[in-house]
JSON list of C-alpha atoms in Angstrom, two decimals:
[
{"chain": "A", "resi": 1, "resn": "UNK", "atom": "CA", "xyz": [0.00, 0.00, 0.00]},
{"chain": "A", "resi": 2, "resn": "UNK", "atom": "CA", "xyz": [1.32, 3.17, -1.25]},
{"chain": "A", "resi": 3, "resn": "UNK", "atom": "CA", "xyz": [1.90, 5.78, 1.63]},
{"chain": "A", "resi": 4, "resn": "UNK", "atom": "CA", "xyz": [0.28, 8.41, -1.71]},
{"chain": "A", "resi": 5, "resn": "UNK", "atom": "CA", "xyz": [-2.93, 6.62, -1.36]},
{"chain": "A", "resi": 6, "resn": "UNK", "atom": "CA", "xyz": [-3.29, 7.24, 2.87]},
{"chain": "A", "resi": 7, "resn": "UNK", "atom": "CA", "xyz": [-2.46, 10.67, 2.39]},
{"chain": "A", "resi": 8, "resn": "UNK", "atom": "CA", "xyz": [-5.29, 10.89, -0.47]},
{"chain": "A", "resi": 9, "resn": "UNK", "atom": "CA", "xyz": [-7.43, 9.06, 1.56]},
{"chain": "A", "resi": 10, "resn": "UNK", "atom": "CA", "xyz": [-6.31, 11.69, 4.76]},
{"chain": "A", "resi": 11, "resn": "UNK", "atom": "CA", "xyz": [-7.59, 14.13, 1.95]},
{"chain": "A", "resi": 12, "resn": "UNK", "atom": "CA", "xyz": [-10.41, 13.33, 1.25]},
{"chain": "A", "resi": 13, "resn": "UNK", "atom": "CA", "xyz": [-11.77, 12.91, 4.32]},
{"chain": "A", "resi": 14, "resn": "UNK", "atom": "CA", "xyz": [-10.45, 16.03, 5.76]},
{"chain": "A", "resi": 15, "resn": "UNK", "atom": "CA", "xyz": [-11.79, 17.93, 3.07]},
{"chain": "A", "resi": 16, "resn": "UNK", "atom": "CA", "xyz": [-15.12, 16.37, 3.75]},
{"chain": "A", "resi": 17, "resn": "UNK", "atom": "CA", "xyz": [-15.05, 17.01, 7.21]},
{"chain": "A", "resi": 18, "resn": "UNK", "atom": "CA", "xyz": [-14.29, 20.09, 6.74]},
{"chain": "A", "resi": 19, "resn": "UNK", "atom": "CA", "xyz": [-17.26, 20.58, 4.58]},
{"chain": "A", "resi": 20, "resn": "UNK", "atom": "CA", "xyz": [-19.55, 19.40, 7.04]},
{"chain": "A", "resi": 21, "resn": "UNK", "atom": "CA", "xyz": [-17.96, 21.85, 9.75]},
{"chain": "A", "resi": 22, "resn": "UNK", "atom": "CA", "xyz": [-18.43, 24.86, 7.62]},
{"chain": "A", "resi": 23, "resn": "UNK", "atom": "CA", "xyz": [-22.21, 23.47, 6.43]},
{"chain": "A", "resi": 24, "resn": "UNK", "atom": "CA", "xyz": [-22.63, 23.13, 10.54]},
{"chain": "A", "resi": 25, "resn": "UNK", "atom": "CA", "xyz": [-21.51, 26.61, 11.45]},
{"chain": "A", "resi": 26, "resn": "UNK", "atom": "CA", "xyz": [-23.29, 28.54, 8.80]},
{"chain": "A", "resi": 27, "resn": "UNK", "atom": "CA", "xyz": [-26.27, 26.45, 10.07]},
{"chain": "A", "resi": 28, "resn": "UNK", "atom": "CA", "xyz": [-26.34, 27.95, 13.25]},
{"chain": "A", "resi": 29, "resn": "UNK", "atom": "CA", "xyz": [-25.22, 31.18, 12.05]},
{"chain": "A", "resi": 30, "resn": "UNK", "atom": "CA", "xyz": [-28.70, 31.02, 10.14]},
{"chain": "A", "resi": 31, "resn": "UNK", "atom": "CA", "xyz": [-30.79, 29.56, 13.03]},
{"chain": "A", "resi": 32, "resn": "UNK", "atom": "CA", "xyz": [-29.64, 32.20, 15.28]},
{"chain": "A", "resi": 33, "resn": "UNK", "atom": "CA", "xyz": [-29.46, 34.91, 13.08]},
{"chain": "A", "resi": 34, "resn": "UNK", "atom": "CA", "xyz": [-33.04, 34.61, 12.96]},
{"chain": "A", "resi": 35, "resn": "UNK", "atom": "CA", "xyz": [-34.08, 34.62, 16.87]},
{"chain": "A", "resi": 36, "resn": "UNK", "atom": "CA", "xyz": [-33.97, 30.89, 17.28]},
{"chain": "A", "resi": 37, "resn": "UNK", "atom": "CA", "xyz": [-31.86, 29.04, 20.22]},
{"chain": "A", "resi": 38, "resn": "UNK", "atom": "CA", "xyz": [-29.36, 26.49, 19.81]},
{"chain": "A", "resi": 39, "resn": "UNK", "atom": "CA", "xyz": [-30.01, 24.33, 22.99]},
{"chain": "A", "resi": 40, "resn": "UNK", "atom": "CA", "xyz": [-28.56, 21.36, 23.92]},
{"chain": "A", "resi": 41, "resn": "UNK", "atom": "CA", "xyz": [-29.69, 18.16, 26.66]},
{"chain": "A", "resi": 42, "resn": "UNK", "atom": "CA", "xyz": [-32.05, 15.94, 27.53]},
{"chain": "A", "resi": 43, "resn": "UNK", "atom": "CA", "xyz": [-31.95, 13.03, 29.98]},
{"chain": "A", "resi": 44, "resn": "UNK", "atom": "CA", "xyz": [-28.94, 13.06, 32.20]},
{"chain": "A", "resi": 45, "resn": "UNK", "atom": "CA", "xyz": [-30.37, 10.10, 34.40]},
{"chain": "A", "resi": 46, "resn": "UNK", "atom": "CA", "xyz": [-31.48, 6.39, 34.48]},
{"chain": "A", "resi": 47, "resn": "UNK", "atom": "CA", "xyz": [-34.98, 5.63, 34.40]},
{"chain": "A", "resi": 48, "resn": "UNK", "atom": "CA", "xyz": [-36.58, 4.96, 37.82]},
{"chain": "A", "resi": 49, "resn": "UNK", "atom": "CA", "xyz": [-39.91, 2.35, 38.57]},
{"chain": "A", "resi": 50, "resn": "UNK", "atom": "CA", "xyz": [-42.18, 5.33, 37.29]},
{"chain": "A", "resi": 51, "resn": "UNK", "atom": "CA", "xyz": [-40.42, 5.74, 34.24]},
{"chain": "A", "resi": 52, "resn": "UNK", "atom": "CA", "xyz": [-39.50, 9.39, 35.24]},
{"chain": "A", "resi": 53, "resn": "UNK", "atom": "CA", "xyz": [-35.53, 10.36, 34.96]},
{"chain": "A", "resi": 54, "resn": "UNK", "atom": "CA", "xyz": [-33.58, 13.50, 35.89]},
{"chain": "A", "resi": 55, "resn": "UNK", "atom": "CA", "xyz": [-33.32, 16.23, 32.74]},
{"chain": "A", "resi": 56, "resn": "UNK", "atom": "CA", "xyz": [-31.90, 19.59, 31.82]},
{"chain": "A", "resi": 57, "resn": "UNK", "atom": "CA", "xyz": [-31.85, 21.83, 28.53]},
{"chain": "A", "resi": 58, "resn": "UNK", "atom": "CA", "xyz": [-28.94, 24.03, 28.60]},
{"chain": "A", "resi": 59, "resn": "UNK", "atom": "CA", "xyz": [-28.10, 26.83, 26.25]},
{"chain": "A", "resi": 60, "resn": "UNK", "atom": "CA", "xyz": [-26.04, 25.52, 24.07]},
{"chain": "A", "resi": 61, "resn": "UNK", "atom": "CA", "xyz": [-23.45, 28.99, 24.03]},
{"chain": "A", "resi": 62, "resn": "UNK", "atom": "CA", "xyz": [-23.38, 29.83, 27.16]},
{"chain": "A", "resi": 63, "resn": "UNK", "atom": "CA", "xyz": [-24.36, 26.26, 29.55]},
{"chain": "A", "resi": 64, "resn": "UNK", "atom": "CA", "xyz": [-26.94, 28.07, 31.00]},
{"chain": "A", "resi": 65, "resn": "UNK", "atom": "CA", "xyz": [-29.83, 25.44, 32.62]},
{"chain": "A", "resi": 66, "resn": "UNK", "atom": "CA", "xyz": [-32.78, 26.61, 30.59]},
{"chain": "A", "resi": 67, "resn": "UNK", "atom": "CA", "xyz": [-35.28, 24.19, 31.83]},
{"chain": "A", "resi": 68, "resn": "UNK", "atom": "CA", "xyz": [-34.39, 21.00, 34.45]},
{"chain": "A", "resi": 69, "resn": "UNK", "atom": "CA", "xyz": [-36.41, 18.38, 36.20]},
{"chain": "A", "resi": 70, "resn": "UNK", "atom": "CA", "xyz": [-37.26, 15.11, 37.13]},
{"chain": "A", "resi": 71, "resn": "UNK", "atom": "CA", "xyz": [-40.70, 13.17, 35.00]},
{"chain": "A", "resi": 72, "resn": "UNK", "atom": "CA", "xyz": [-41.28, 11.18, 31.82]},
{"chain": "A", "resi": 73, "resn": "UNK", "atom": "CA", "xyz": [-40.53, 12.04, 28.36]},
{"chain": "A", "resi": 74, "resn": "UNK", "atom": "CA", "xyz": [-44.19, 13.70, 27.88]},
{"chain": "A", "resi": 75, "resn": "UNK", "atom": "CA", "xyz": [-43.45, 15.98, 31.22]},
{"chain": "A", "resi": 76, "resn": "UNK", "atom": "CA", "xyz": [-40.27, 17.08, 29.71]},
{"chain": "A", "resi": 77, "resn": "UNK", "atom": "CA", "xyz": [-42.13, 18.27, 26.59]},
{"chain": "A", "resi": 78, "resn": "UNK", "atom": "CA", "xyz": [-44.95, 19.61, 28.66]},
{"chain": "A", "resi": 79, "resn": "UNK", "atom": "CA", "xyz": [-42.54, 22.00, 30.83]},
{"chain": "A", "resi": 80, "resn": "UNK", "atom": "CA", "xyz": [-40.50, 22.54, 27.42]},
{"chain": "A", "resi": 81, "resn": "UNK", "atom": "CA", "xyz": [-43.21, 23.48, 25.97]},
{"chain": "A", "resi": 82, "resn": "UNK", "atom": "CA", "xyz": [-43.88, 26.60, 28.98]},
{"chain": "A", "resi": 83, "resn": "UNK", "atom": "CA", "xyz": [-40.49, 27.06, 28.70]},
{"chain": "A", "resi": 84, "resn": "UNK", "atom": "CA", "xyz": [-40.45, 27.69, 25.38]},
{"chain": "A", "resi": 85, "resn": "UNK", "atom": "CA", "xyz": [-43.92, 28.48, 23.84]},
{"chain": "A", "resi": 86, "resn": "UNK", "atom": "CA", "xyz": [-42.92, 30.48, 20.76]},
{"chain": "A", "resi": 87, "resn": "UNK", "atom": "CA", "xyz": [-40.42, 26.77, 19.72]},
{"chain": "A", "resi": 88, "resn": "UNK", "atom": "CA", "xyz": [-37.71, 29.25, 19.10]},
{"chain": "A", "resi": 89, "resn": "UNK", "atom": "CA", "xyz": [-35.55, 25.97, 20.36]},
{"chain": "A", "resi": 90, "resn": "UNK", "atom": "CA", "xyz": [-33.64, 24.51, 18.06]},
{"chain": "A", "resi": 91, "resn": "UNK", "atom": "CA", "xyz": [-31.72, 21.22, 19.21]},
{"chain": "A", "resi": 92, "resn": "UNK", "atom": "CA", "xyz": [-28.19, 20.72, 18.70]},
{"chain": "A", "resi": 93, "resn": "UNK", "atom": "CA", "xyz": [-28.03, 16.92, 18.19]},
{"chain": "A", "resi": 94, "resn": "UNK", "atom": "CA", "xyz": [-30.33, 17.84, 15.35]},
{"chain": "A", "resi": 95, "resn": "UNK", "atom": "CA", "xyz": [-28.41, 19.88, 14.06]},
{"chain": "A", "resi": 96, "resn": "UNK", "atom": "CA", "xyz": [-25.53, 17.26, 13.81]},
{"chain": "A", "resi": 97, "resn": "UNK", "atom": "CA", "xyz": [-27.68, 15.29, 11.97]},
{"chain": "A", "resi": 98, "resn": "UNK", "atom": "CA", "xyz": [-28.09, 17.29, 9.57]},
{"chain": "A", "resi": 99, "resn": "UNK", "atom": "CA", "xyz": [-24.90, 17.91, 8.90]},
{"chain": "A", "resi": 100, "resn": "UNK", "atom": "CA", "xyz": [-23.14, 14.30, 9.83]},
{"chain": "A", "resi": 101, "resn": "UNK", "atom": "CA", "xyz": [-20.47, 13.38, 7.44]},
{"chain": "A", "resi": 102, "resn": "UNK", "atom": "CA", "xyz": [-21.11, 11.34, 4.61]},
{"chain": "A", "resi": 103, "resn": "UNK", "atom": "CA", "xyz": [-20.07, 8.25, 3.61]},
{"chain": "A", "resi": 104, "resn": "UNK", "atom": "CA", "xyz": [-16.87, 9.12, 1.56]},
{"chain": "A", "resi": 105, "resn": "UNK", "atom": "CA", "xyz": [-16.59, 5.42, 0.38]},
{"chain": "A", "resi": 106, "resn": "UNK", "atom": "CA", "xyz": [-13.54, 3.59, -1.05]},
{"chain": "A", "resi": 107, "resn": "UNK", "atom": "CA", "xyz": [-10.37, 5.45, -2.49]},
{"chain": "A", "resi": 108, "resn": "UNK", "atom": "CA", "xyz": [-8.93, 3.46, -5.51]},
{"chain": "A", "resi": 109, "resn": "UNK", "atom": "CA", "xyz": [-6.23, 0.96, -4.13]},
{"chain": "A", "resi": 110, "resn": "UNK", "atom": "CA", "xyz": [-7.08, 0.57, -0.79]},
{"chain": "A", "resi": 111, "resn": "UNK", "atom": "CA", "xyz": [-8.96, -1.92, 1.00]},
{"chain": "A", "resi": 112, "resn": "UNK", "atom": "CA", "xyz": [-12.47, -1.10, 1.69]}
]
């Protein structure tokens, strides 16, 4: 194996991760620039025998504890959705999602 074909491989997948940064940040650029909140969280706890765990939504620039608490997926949305009634949230796990990166596939000569 040819040490050319790494450093294409290196490459290429640098190049498309740094696509995906740059689609990310422009992303939230957007999202923000238009009043909504990047906000990350979500269950920080195990399940107890009432199905309830602890939770906390934390803005996602600053760490700030938005919202916290202790019930079942439902009462999470329910005080989310006091919290925030406008839905000017925006998750950042979402986000990723959206902007994962792709599946580069093979480079010609090396093994899959």
């Amino acid at each position: 194996m040819s040490d050319e074909l790494v450093k294409t491989h290196i490459r290429k997948w640098l190049a498309a991760n740094d696509a995906v940064q740059t689609s990310f940040r422009t992303k939230v650029r957007d999202l923000e620039a238009s009043g909504l909140l990047i906000v990350d969280g979500g269950q920080i706890g195990s399940y107890d025998k009432d199905n309830r765990a602890d939770w906390e939504i934390r803005d996602w620039r600053t760490g700030k504890v938005l919202a916290s608490g202790h019930s079942t997926f439902d009462g999470m949305n329910e005080v989310l959705a006091q919290v925030d009634p406008d839905q000017r949230f925006r998750f950042l796990d979402r986000l990723s999602e959206e902007t994962e990166l792709p599946d580069l596939g093979a480079t010609d000569g090396l093994p899959e």
